[in-house]
Structure formats: structure tokens, C-alpha cells
Amino acid sequence: MAAARGLLSRWAVSLRPVSAAAAAGAFPKRVKVVEVGPRDGLQNEKNVVPTAVKINLINMLSETGLQVIEATSFVSPKWVPQMADHTEVMQGINKLPGISYPVLTPNLKGFQAAVAAGAKEVSIFGAASELFTKKNINCSIEESLERFDEVMAAARAASIPVRGYVSCVLGCPYEGKISAAKVAEVSKKMYSMGCYEISLGDTIGIGTPGSMKEMLTAVMKEVPVGALAVHCHDTYGQALANILVALQMGVSVVDASVAGLGGCPYAQGASGNVATEDLVYMLNGLGIHTGVDLQKLMDTGTFICNALNRRTNSKVSQASCRL
Amino acid sequence: HFYDTHLWPQRSSGACTRKTSESQASGLPEYIKIVEVGPRDGLQNEKVIVPTDIKIELINRLSKTGLPAIEVTSFVSSKWVPQMADHKEVMRGIERHPGVQYPVLTPNLQGFHSAIAAGATEVSVFGAASESFSKMNINCSIEESIEKFEEIAKSARNMDIPVRGYVSCALGCPYEGNIIPAKVAEVSKRLYSMGCYEISLGDTIGVGTPGSMKRMLEAVMKEIPLSALAVHCHDTYGQALANILTAIQMGVAVVDSSVAGLGGCPYAKGATGNVATEDVIYMLNGLGINTGVDLYTVMETGNFICTALNKKTNSKVAQASFNTGTIH
């Protein structure tokens, strides 16, 4: 039995990508993994994490081969206490060449603070649900995007790339079903405003491969697939299946959170983000290149879970844990 | 309430019929048979010994969910599997609903006869695609195990008892590591040729991914008709639903799962095992695939057994639903 366990714990690490020829023909050869743990993940964790721990987390992630690590959010600490140390984090991390460290900027003030702190890429947030937008930021979708006009203009002037997020693409905690056409409309708007990439978020994890396919079919009529990303939550255990379908349709950018950090604010105790380890494990098995070292990623997950005094949400990590 | 109509399309009129055409358009099976293995595979891998009356109530509740097949128990020596020591009492004690199959595991001819005497009307035999696993698990080679199963198949044929064949380690072995698809195909073919009506391909340690699932199924489908294949995925590495999706995209229409994801992995301490029936049904509902199973009733049953076992459910759908207050 000990021999079996030893083999199992080495299994995850030894699973190198198989040759491209052996992989299924329908998948992209490379996938860019966007790590959102330090922002989306930590933002939805109850325990406030010390600045030094956040910096160490991002530095460790920078050593895994990940090319994009969402570092923090330049939002008012009144709204999001976890991100109050955004300036210190941005200034404190090692910025390795070839790695992008985007930050959230909810408005022009946040954008300016971000740039002053050294940010070279920013993200803005829209939603495919009017009710969600109203409850979250007290305005309509139209108004929320107008607020970003200033940010887009400033970003353009400073040659700063902007990533756009669309929330509630597969369902809304208030409105329920969201029409694929609405998601396509909002995505198109944000793409026309100048976002280089649109990350489509299943905010409450309610989507299934069926609704993912329907939504992407609509969005791909308006935005080139090369500019699309999926941001799946695993609240109903559907994330990897949904991501698989997105890959089959040509999407090659996937967001994930180390150790599956970040619960769901709409379902107490339920999980949120899909775990980066589990995603990379699947991509490796499909022969898709990510450039990410799974062992180093798992080590980073172990670090942050210890710091947060919580168990990992990554099944790969759970299965591989040192005994 | 939003969650109400979304989770349980059967309860909102027309939602299910509309979606059936979706599954047809996408090339997926219209109907998938779910084989519930919680009472056997699930409980067998739970540490706490469950009293006989709880097992019986679990199975009786599952019988009311619409599940077409429920694996009841295992006629194995209680020395090896204490959890299944009450196999006769369970078999005799459960309600038998018309239209529901109640298969039991029979590792040898003795177990088979005992199962029939206790009223079993379907049995299962367990092979493996790995010599090492076969040796470590049942102390004989694959060939020797096949010979034992042939004795069972022969007796079963004489009595018109259907036999289901399992192939363990289809996507990897805890001892040997990688398993070649050709080996899985070979063992599957042996079981099918001896008369097993269905072959359930098991990712015993959950290491498979959509890549290895596809390669394995391609090899097996050369030897066995698609309609005789089932997948039995473990979620130890979180890959189960993605693997199941891959299988159904290739036309597999029978999926094994365990209510509340009962049953950990004996090869990775603390790790999960079986995929949760609730999570599978949620995905299939979303794909417009008919299963005949009521998700709500399965969740209630999962809640029942987890309470009895004093453990948290492994089903994410159940976790999310209980916490939004949609289940009372």
C-alpha cells in the first residue's frame, strides 16, 4: 500500500504533456493560464492575509511558469478590505520579465493609483445581468461601461493593455437565466471599447457544458475566439467539464486560482474558483502546453493554504499530499 | 426561486422536453443510464461500518429516485470486506421496485450461489487491466481471475442471470502506473465474450484525463459495441466529469456514480473516490440528456446517508444547494 501511495503522489508530477500527435485533434496546442488566486481568490477568503504573505504568494507563483498573475485590485479598502494593501503589494513583488501582473481598476482614480504604483496592465469588470450590476455597483450595465470610457482613454494614452471581464455569463444569482445574446452584446461592447481580451465568467458556477456551448456560440459571432477567455467557478463541480467544452470550441485562455482559493459569496461554504492545479493536470493529460510546473504550483498552494489555515480545494493537491 | 427551476428542470413544465432536442443536435446520447454504486462501492470504501437497517433504508430511498440500477452489496467473505458482511440480510431486506435492477458483486462461484439463494437477479464480476493490481487485490493473475468468472458466467447463463463485467485500472494502476489501452481492450473482450452484457471501465484511482479516456475508449470500442460500455470514473484528481463528458461525446451511454460521492480512495489517504451522482445528473440535465432520475430526491438521499455516516457530502451540487437554503 505504501508503494502504491508513493506512486500516486509522484503521478501528478510525472504526468508530462503527451506528444501533440497523440492529443485529440480538436484542442488548442497551447493554453494561456491566467492565475487569479492573489486577487479573485484572496478577495473571497474570509481571513485577511498579511501583505508579506501576499507578496510571497505572488513571488512563488512567478516561479511556476505562469505567464499572467492577477496581483491585486485598486478598489477602495472600504469595499474590499482584503485589497487595502494594493499599493504595497504592487510595489513589493518581484516582477519577472515575460510575466504580466494585471490589476483590477474599478474607475479612473483606481487606474491612476495603479499606474503610479507600477502597474503595466489593468482589468475592468462588466456583467451580463442588469440586476447583478445594480446590486453590485448601483447602476445599469450601460452606465457601468460608460464609467470605464475614462479608464479606456487613459489606458490608451499610456499604452496600457486592458482586459475585460463579463460576470454572470451562465447565470445570475438574482436574475436566474442569462441570455447568450446579452453576453454577446456586453462582450462586443467591451471589445469595441478596446479590451484586448474578454474573460467570460460563470460567477456562480451554475453553468454546464450545454449552457457554455450555447453562450460561446453567441459570443464568438461578435468577438474573435483568440480574444476570449473562460473564468469558471466550480461551485457545482462543473468547471473542468465546462472548460473542456470551451477548449473544444477554440478558446485558449483559461482563468484559475491556485488551490482553488476563493469561496462563493452567494452560497455559503460552497467552493468558487476552479483550482489551477486541477486545470493544469487536465491540460497536461490532453497534451496541451501551458509552460506551468505542476509540482511548483502545488507547493505554492500548500504555502498559501498553510498561511490561511485552510485545506486546499484542489483535488490534485489532496491526492498528492505528502504522507 | 431561481435555483429551484434551474436545478430541477423536471419540475418546470416543458424544460426537459425542450432540452432533449439540444442533446440530439449536439450528437450526445438522448438517454443515459446511471448505475448507482453508492451502497456497494461507496460504503465499501467508507471507514465507518454502517448498520444493516441504514443500508436497507439507503437503498430503498435510492429506489424512489428514478435510478434504473442500484448496486446493492457484495457477496465476498466478511473477512476481506467487513462492511459487506451483512450481504444476505441487505439483499433480503430491501424493497424491490419494478423496473429497477439490483446487481450484486460475486467474486467467485461460492459467492454467486450465495447471492442467488439470497434472491439476487443480477451479478457483477471484477477484472482488472493490471496484473499487479489483480495479484494485490485478489491474489491471482488476470488469466486466473477470468477463469473463475467463466465459471460464474456459465452458471449465470444456465439460470438466465445477467452478468456485468468491471475492468479496474482502465486509465492507470496504483502499482504499475500507466496501463496500455490495448490491455484494457483485451480484458474487456474476454469478459464480453464470456457473456457479460455490459463492461464498466473503471478509472480506479482517478488519474485519467480526457486525453487518456479518449485513447482507451478508442481501443476498447474496436472490440466491444458501444452500447455495451459503461464508464466508472473516480474523482480523486477532480477529472471525473470532464472524463465522463469525453466518454459521452464518444457515444457511451451508461455512467456509474455514487450518491454524495461516497467512498474514498484506498490508495490516496484523505482523497476522494467515486464521482457524486448529484454532480453527474446536474451536468446531464444541463446537456438536455434524459436520465429519468430526480436530482432533488437524490440530494435528499445523500443528505440522509451523510447524516448517518456523520460526514460531509462530496457532492458539490449538494454543498451549493444546501448552503443557499434551497433544501430544508
XYZ file of N, CA, C and O in Angstrom, chain A residues 1 3-5 7-9 11-12 15 18 22-24 171-173 175-177 204-211 213-214 234-238 240-241 244-245 248 266-271 278 281-282 285-286 311 313 315-316 318-321 323, chain B residues 2-3 6-7 18 22 26 136 171-178 205-212 214-215 235-239 241-243 245-246 249 265-272 279-280 282-283 286-287 312 314 316-317 319-321 323-324:
480
model
N 0.837 -1.210 0.000
C 0.000 0.000 0.000
C 0.871 1.260 0.000
O 0.556 2.227 -0.658
N 3.803 1.532 -1.244
C 4.366 1.681 -2.587
C 3.341 2.335 -3.507
O 3.659 3.187 -4.315
N 2.085 1.928 -3.335
C 1.014 2.476 -4.167
C 0.847 3.959 -3.912
O 0.693 4.752 -4.815
N 0.908 4.345 -2.622
C 0.731 5.761 -2.302
C 1.880 6.573 -2.869
O 1.694 7.663 -3.374
N 3.644 5.924 -5.438
C 3.465 6.034 -6.886
C 2.424 7.085 -7.208
O 2.595 7.901 -8.094
N 1.363 7.082 -6.430
C 0.261 8.013 -6.687
C 0.712 9.452 -6.502
O 0.376 10.318 -7.278
N 1.512 9.693 -5.439
C 1.915 11.072 -5.193
C 2.890 11.549 -6.250
O 2.995 12.729 -6.510
N 2.560 10.588 -9.316
C 1.817 10.509 -10.573
C 1.565 11.885 -11.159
O 1.817 12.135 -12.322
N 1.027 12.786 -10.309
C 0.646 14.112 -10.796
C 1.833 14.819 -11.420
O 1.734 15.447 -12.461
N 3.192 13.404 -14.827
C 2.308 13.448 -15.984
C 2.719 14.584 -16.910
O 2.159 15.657 -16.909
N 1.611 14.739 -23.147
C 1.921 13.733 -24.178
C 2.163 14.468 -25.495
O 1.842 15.637 -25.619
N -0.462 12.695 -30.250
C -1.321 11.780 -29.504
C -2.553 12.496 -28.963
O -3.554 11.883 -28.662
N -2.461 13.797 -28.828
C -3.583 14.547 -28.245
C -4.738 14.626 -29.236
O -4.554 14.523 -30.429
N -5.930 14.810 -28.721
C -7.113 14.921 -29.571
C -6.963 16.100 -30.519
O -6.535 17.168 -30.119
N -25.405 32.514 -15.820
C -26.472 32.554 -14.817
C -26.177 33.630 -13.791
O -25.017 33.963 -13.541
N -27.240 34.161 -13.202
C -27.090 35.246 -12.233
C -27.798 34.879 -10.930
O -28.892 34.318 -10.962
N -27.183 35.201 -9.785
C -27.820 34.847 -8.517
C -29.145 35.577 -8.286
O -29.948 35.150 -7.466
N -31.082 37.302 -11.224
C -31.957 37.187 -12.395
C -32.226 35.762 -12.828
O -33.173 35.503 -13.547
N -31.366 34.846 -12.458
C -31.534 33.477 -12.931
C -30.884 33.297 -14.282
O -29.704 33.572 -14.442
N -31.663 32.857 -15.256
C -31.115 32.571 -16.585
C -30.656 33.861 -17.253
O -31.293 34.898 -17.162
N -21.334 32.178 -10.570
C -21.861 31.319 -9.503
C -21.704 29.838 -9.842
O -22.260 28.986 -9.161
N -20.928 29.549 -10.870
C -20.588 28.158 -11.188
C -21.742 27.289 -11.607
O -21.669 26.058 -11.555
N -22.804 27.923 -12.061
C -24.045 27.187 -12.323
C -24.097 26.586 -13.721
O -24.929 25.731 -14.020
N -23.179 27.013 -14.585
C -23.174 26.542 -15.968
C -22.823 25.078 -16.117
O -22.237 24.453 -15.230
N -23.223 24.530 -17.272
C -22.859 23.165 -17.619
C -22.328 23.210 -19.047
O -22.444 24.234 -19.710
N -21.742 22.110 -19.535
C -21.239 22.122 -20.911
C -22.302 22.564 -21.926
O -21.970 23.165 -22.945
N -23.563 22.284 -21.645
C -24.638 22.704 -22.538
C -24.749 24.218 -22.630
O -24.748 24.801 -23.712
N -24.844 24.884 -21.465
C -25.000 26.340 -21.485
C -23.707 27.044 -21.897
O -23.733 28.107 -22.522
N -21.594 25.945 -24.169
C -21.541 25.860 -25.632
C -22.465 26.904 -26.255
O -22.082 27.619 -27.183
N -23.674 27.001 -25.725
C -24.665 27.946 -26.256
C -24.154 29.379 -26.128
O -24.243 30.175 -27.067
N -16.268 26.531 -9.702
C -16.517 25.103 -9.526
C -17.582 24.816 -8.463
O -17.648 23.719 -7.914
N -18.431 25.788 -8.217
C -19.425 25.683 -7.153
C -20.319 24.441 -7.293
O -20.738 23.869 -6.294
N -20.629 24.040 -8.522
C -21.452 22.847 -8.767
C -20.617 21.718 -9.369
O -21.150 20.800 -9.976
N -19.292 21.824 -9.236
C -18.406 20.759 -9.730
C -18.297 20.680 -11.242
O -17.772 19.708 -11.771
N -18.796 21.702 -11.954
C -18.850 21.624 -13.424
C -17.668 22.274 -14.145
O -17.573 22.192 -15.376
N -14.307 21.948 -14.757
C -13.414 21.330 -15.748
C -14.177 20.847 -16.978
O -13.667 20.936 -18.094
N -15.388 20.343 -16.787
C -16.197 19.912 -17.931
C -16.535 21.117 -18.802
O -16.491 21.050 -20.035
N -13.451 22.164 -20.657
C -13.184 21.217 -21.743
C -13.963 21.613 -22.992
O -13.409 21.662 -24.103
N -15.239 21.920 -22.813
C -16.074 22.325 -23.950
C -15.553 23.622 -24.581
O -15.496 23.767 -25.800
N -12.651 22.853 -26.688
C -13.073 22.193 -27.920
C -13.598 23.205 -28.933
O -13.553 22.981 -30.143
N -22.227 33.744 -2.842
C -23.669 33.536 -2.969
C -24.135 32.192 -2.432
O -25.318 31.902 -2.397
N -23.202 31.344 -2.026
C -23.567 30.035 -1.488
C -22.582 29.724 -0.371
O -21.492 29.216 -0.603
N -23.021 30.014 0.837
C -22.116 29.912 1.980
C -21.478 28.535 2.103
O -22.164 27.519 2.081
N -20.179 28.519 2.215
C -19.478 27.239 2.382
C -19.183 26.517 1.087
O -18.433 25.543 1.073
N -19.780 26.992 0.014
C -19.530 26.325 -1.267
C -18.223 26.836 -1.865
O -17.728 27.885 -1.498
N -17.683 26.077 -2.818
C -16.407 26.486 -3.415
C -16.648 27.515 -4.507
O -17.781 27.755 -4.927
N -5.712 21.528 -10.701
C -6.588 20.564 -11.352
C -6.703 20.868 -12.849
O -6.780 19.961 -13.684
N -3.407 19.815 -14.521
C -3.389 18.346 -14.600
C -4.159 17.889 -15.829
O -3.700 17.028 -16.583
N -5.347 18.464 -16.040
C -6.167 18.076 -17.189
C -5.481 18.465 -18.503
O -5.419 17.679 -19.446
N -2.689 16.184 -19.367
C -3.209 14.909 -19.856
C -3.715 14.991 -21.291
O -3.773 14.000 -21.998
N -4.085 16.204 -21.722
C -4.564 16.401 -23.091
C -3.430 16.741 -24.040
O -3.657 16.956 -25.229
N -7.811 24.039 4.278
C -7.488 22.931 3.366
C -7.555 23.435 1.931
O -8.336 24.312 1.605
N -8.566 23.397 -1.990
C -9.739 22.969 -2.769
C -9.303 22.180 -3.999
O -10.143 21.766 -4.792
N -8.174 19.013 -5.917
C -8.200 17.573 -5.718
C -6.847 16.953 -6.048
O -6.419 16.000 -5.400
N -6.173 17.517 -7.044
C -4.853 17.000 -7.400
C -3.924 17.139 -6.195
O -3.175 16.229 -5.850
N -4.836 17.366 -3.015
C -5.293 16.458 -1.961
C -4.792 15.053 -2.208
O -4.368 14.368 -1.296
N -4.846 14.614 -3.469
C -4.450 13.246 -3.807
C -2.946 13.070 -3.689
O -2.450 11.985 -3.408
N -2.218 14.164 -3.897
C -0.764 14.062 -3.948
C -0.082 14.439 -2.649
O 1.127 14.458 -2.571
N -0.860 14.730 -1.608
C -0.253 15.292 -0.409
C 0.735 14.332 0.230
O 0.533 13.128 0.246
N 2.658 12.198 2.732
C 2.148 11.471 3.893
C 3.251 11.236 4.914
O 4.393 11.101 4.525
N -34.977 31.065 -8.342
C -34.111 30.702 -9.466
C -33.525 29.302 -9.339
O -33.556 28.500 -10.246
N -32.934 29.025 -8.193
C -32.236 27.748 -8.033
C -33.190 26.584 -8.197
O -32.836 25.543 -8.688
N -33.792 25.946 -11.860
C -32.577 25.585 -12.580
C -32.115 24.178 -12.237
O -31.732 23.400 -13.098
N -32.140 23.860 -10.958
C -31.622 22.567 -10.535
C -32.538 21.420 -10.902
O -32.093 20.317 -11.155
N -37.805 20.449 -24.121
C -37.106 21.407 -24.970
C -35.650 21.013 -25.078
O -35.043 21.021 -26.117
N -31.776 19.579 -27.796
C -30.415 20.099 -27.693
C -29.423 18.965 -27.718
O -28.394 19.019 -28.365
N -26.467 18.055 -30.530
C -25.046 18.064 -30.210
C -24.394 16.708 -30.411
O -23.214 16.548 -30.156
N -2.468 -8.108 -6.164
C -2.555 -7.474 -4.853
C -3.985 -7.503 -4.303
O -4.195 -7.582 -3.116
N -7.440 3.349 -16.640
C -6.667 4.531 -17.040
C -5.382 4.692 -16.232
O -4.705 5.717 -16.314
N -5.061 3.666 -15.441
C -3.836 3.745 -14.650
C -3.936 2.841 -13.441
O -5.038 2.564 -12.954
N -2.800 2.400 -12.940
C -2.749 1.453 -11.820
C -1.878 2.003 -10.698
O -0.817 2.572 -10.970
N -2.323 1.826 -9.431
C -1.513 2.358 -8.332
C -0.161 1.678 -8.202
O 0.735 2.209 -7.567
N -0.006 0.495 -8.792
C 1.270 -0.229 -8.704
C 2.078 -0.130 -9.986
O 3.271 0.113 -9.969
N 1.401 -0.341 -11.123
C 2.120 -0.376 -12.406
C 2.244 0.980 -13.076
O 3.042 1.165 -13.983
N 1.423 1.949 -12.666
C 1.459 3.239 -13.351
C 0.596 3.202 -14.602
O -0.565 2.839 -14.538
N 1.203 3.556 -15.728
C 0.469 3.600 -16.994
C -0.052 2.235 -17.423
O 0.635 1.237 -17.281
N -8.190 4.794 -9.738
C -7.508 5.765 -8.890
C -7.725 7.185 -9.391
O -7.103 8.121 -8.903
N -8.621 7.356 -10.353
C -8.999 8.690 -10.812
C -7.913 9.480 -11.492
O -8.032 10.701 -11.623
N -6.863 8.809 -11.972
C -5.755 9.546 -12.593
C -6.011 9.927 -14.049
O -5.260 10.726 -14.613
N -7.037 9.366 -14.647
C -7.287 9.631 -16.059
C -7.670 11.067 -16.363
O -8.097 11.817 -15.485
N -7.477 11.445 -17.630
C -7.897 12.758 -18.102
C -8.644 12.521 -19.415
O -8.598 11.416 -19.948
N -9.300 13.561 -19.962
C -9.981 13.363 -21.237
C -9.070 12.777 -22.322
O -9.530 12.041 -23.193
N -7.784 13.084 -22.266
C -6.843 12.525 -23.230
C -6.738 11.015 -23.123
O -6.918 10.283 -24.108
N -6.460 10.511 -21.919
C -6.299 9.061 -21.753
C -7.638 8.337 -21.875
O -7.691 7.200 -22.342
N -10.091 9.140 -23.909
C -10.360 9.009 -25.347
C -9.546 7.870 -25.950
O -10.073 7.027 -26.661
N -8.253 7.819 -25.649
C -7.386 6.785 -26.232
C -7.846 5.393 -25.791
O -7.878 4.454 -26.578
N -13.100 10.526 -8.860
C -12.837 11.964 -8.922
C -11.629 12.375 -8.090
O -11.485 13.535 -7.710
N -10.740 11.437 -7.849
C -9.589 11.664 -6.983
C -8.740 12.857 -7.426
O -8.183 13.565 -6.589
N -8.636 13.102 -8.723
C -7.879 14.239 -9.246
C -8.809 15.287 -9.853
O -8.385 16.115 -10.643
N -10.079 15.235 -9.503
C -11.042 16.220 -9.987
C -11.406 16.099 -11.459
O -12.006 17.007 -12.024
N -11.028 14.990 -12.096
C -11.199 14.869 -13.552
C -12.474 14.138 -13.978
O -12.768 14.065 -15.173
N -15.875 14.436 -14.095
C -16.914 14.945 -15.000
C -16.352 15.226 -16.386
O -17.027 14.984 -17.387
N -15.133 15.748 -16.459
C -14.519 16.001 -17.771
C -14.318 14.670 -18.503
O -14.538 14.575 -19.712
N -13.928 13.624 -17.767
C -13.736 12.304 -18.375
C -15.064 11.705 -18.823
O -15.166 11.100 -19.888
N -17.745 13.394 -19.620
C -18.181 14.177 -20.785
C -17.519 13.649 -22.050
O -18.167 13.463 -23.078
N -16.226 13.394 -21.973
C -15.491 12.851 -23.113
C -16.103 11.521 -23.550
O -16.313 11.282 -24.738
N -19.430 12.042 -25.227
C -19.227 12.627 -26.557
C -18.868 11.530 -27.559
O -19.109 11.654 -28.754
N -10.684 6.991 -1.582
C -9.724 6.229 -2.388
C -8.779 5.499 -1.453
O -8.073 6.133 -0.666
N -8.752 4.178 -1.520
C -7.854 3.450 -0.607
C -6.372 3.659 -0.908
O -5.527 3.305 -0.101
N -6.058 4.263 -2.059
C -4.659 4.433 -2.451
C -4.126 5.839 -2.210
O -2.959 6.106 -2.430
N -4.969 6.746 -1.788
C -4.517 8.119 -1.521
C -5.296 8.619 -0.310
O -6.434 9.062 -0.434
N -4.655 8.552 0.845
C -5.341 8.846 2.105
C -5.994 10.210 2.095
O -5.381 11.214 1.765
N -7.237 10.254 2.445
C -7.936 11.534 2.527
C -8.475 12.032 1.190
O -9.208 13.004 1.138
N -8.080 11.367 0.126
C -8.541 11.814 -1.190
C -9.925 11.241 -1.474
O -10.354 10.289 -0.847
N -10.591 11.842 -2.434
C -11.940 11.377 -2.763
C -11.871 10.198 -3.719
O -10.826 9.893 -4.280
N -23.735 15.376 -8.931
C -22.976 16.234 -9.846
C -23.084 15.735 -11.287
O -23.130 16.524 -12.225
N -23.144 14.410 -11.456
C -23.308 13.836 -12.801
C -24.677 14.224 -13.364
O -24.795 14.669 -14.498
N -26.599 16.697 -12.530
C -26.633 18.138 -12.793
C -26.075 18.420 -14.178
O -26.645 19.180 -14.962
N -24.923 17.803 -14.489
C -24.306 18.023 -15.797
C -25.189 17.477 -16.919
O -25.423 18.158 -17.928
N -28.164 19.625 -17.590
C -27.753 20.836 -18.306
C -27.486 20.583 -19.785
O -27.552 21.488 -20.605
N -27.171 19.317 -20.109
C -26.915 18.962 -21.508
C -28.185 18.504 -22.215
O -28.138 18.142 -23.382
N -19.381 14.950 5.751
C -19.826 15.941 4.772
C -19.970 15.258 3.420
O -19.217 14.352 3.094
N -19.604 14.697 -0.567
C -18.570 15.013 -1.544
C -19.187 15.618 -2.800
O -18.482 15.900 -3.767
N -20.617 18.519 -4.934
C -20.565 19.981 -4.941
C -21.962 20.564 -5.138
O -22.293 21.606 -4.569
N -22.771 19.872 -5.928
C -24.144 20.345 -6.144
C -24.891 20.348 -4.810
O -25.569 21.309 -4.479
N -23.546 20.526 -1.791
C -22.945 21.563 -0.944
C -23.510 22.930 -1.297
O -23.870 23.703 -0.436
N -23.564 23.225 -2.602
C -24.027 24.541 -3.045
C -25.513 24.710 -2.759
O -25.964 25.788 -2.394
N -26.271 23.636 -2.915
C -27.720 23.734 -2.752
C -28.123 23.856 -1.307
O -29.007 24.606 -0.957
N -26.424 25.105 1.018
C -25.976 26.359 1.594
C -26.675 27.591 1.071
O -26.557 28.653 1.646
N -27.428 27.433 -0.038
C -28.201 28.592 -0.486
C -29.594 28.542 0.121
O -30.436 29.357 -0.157
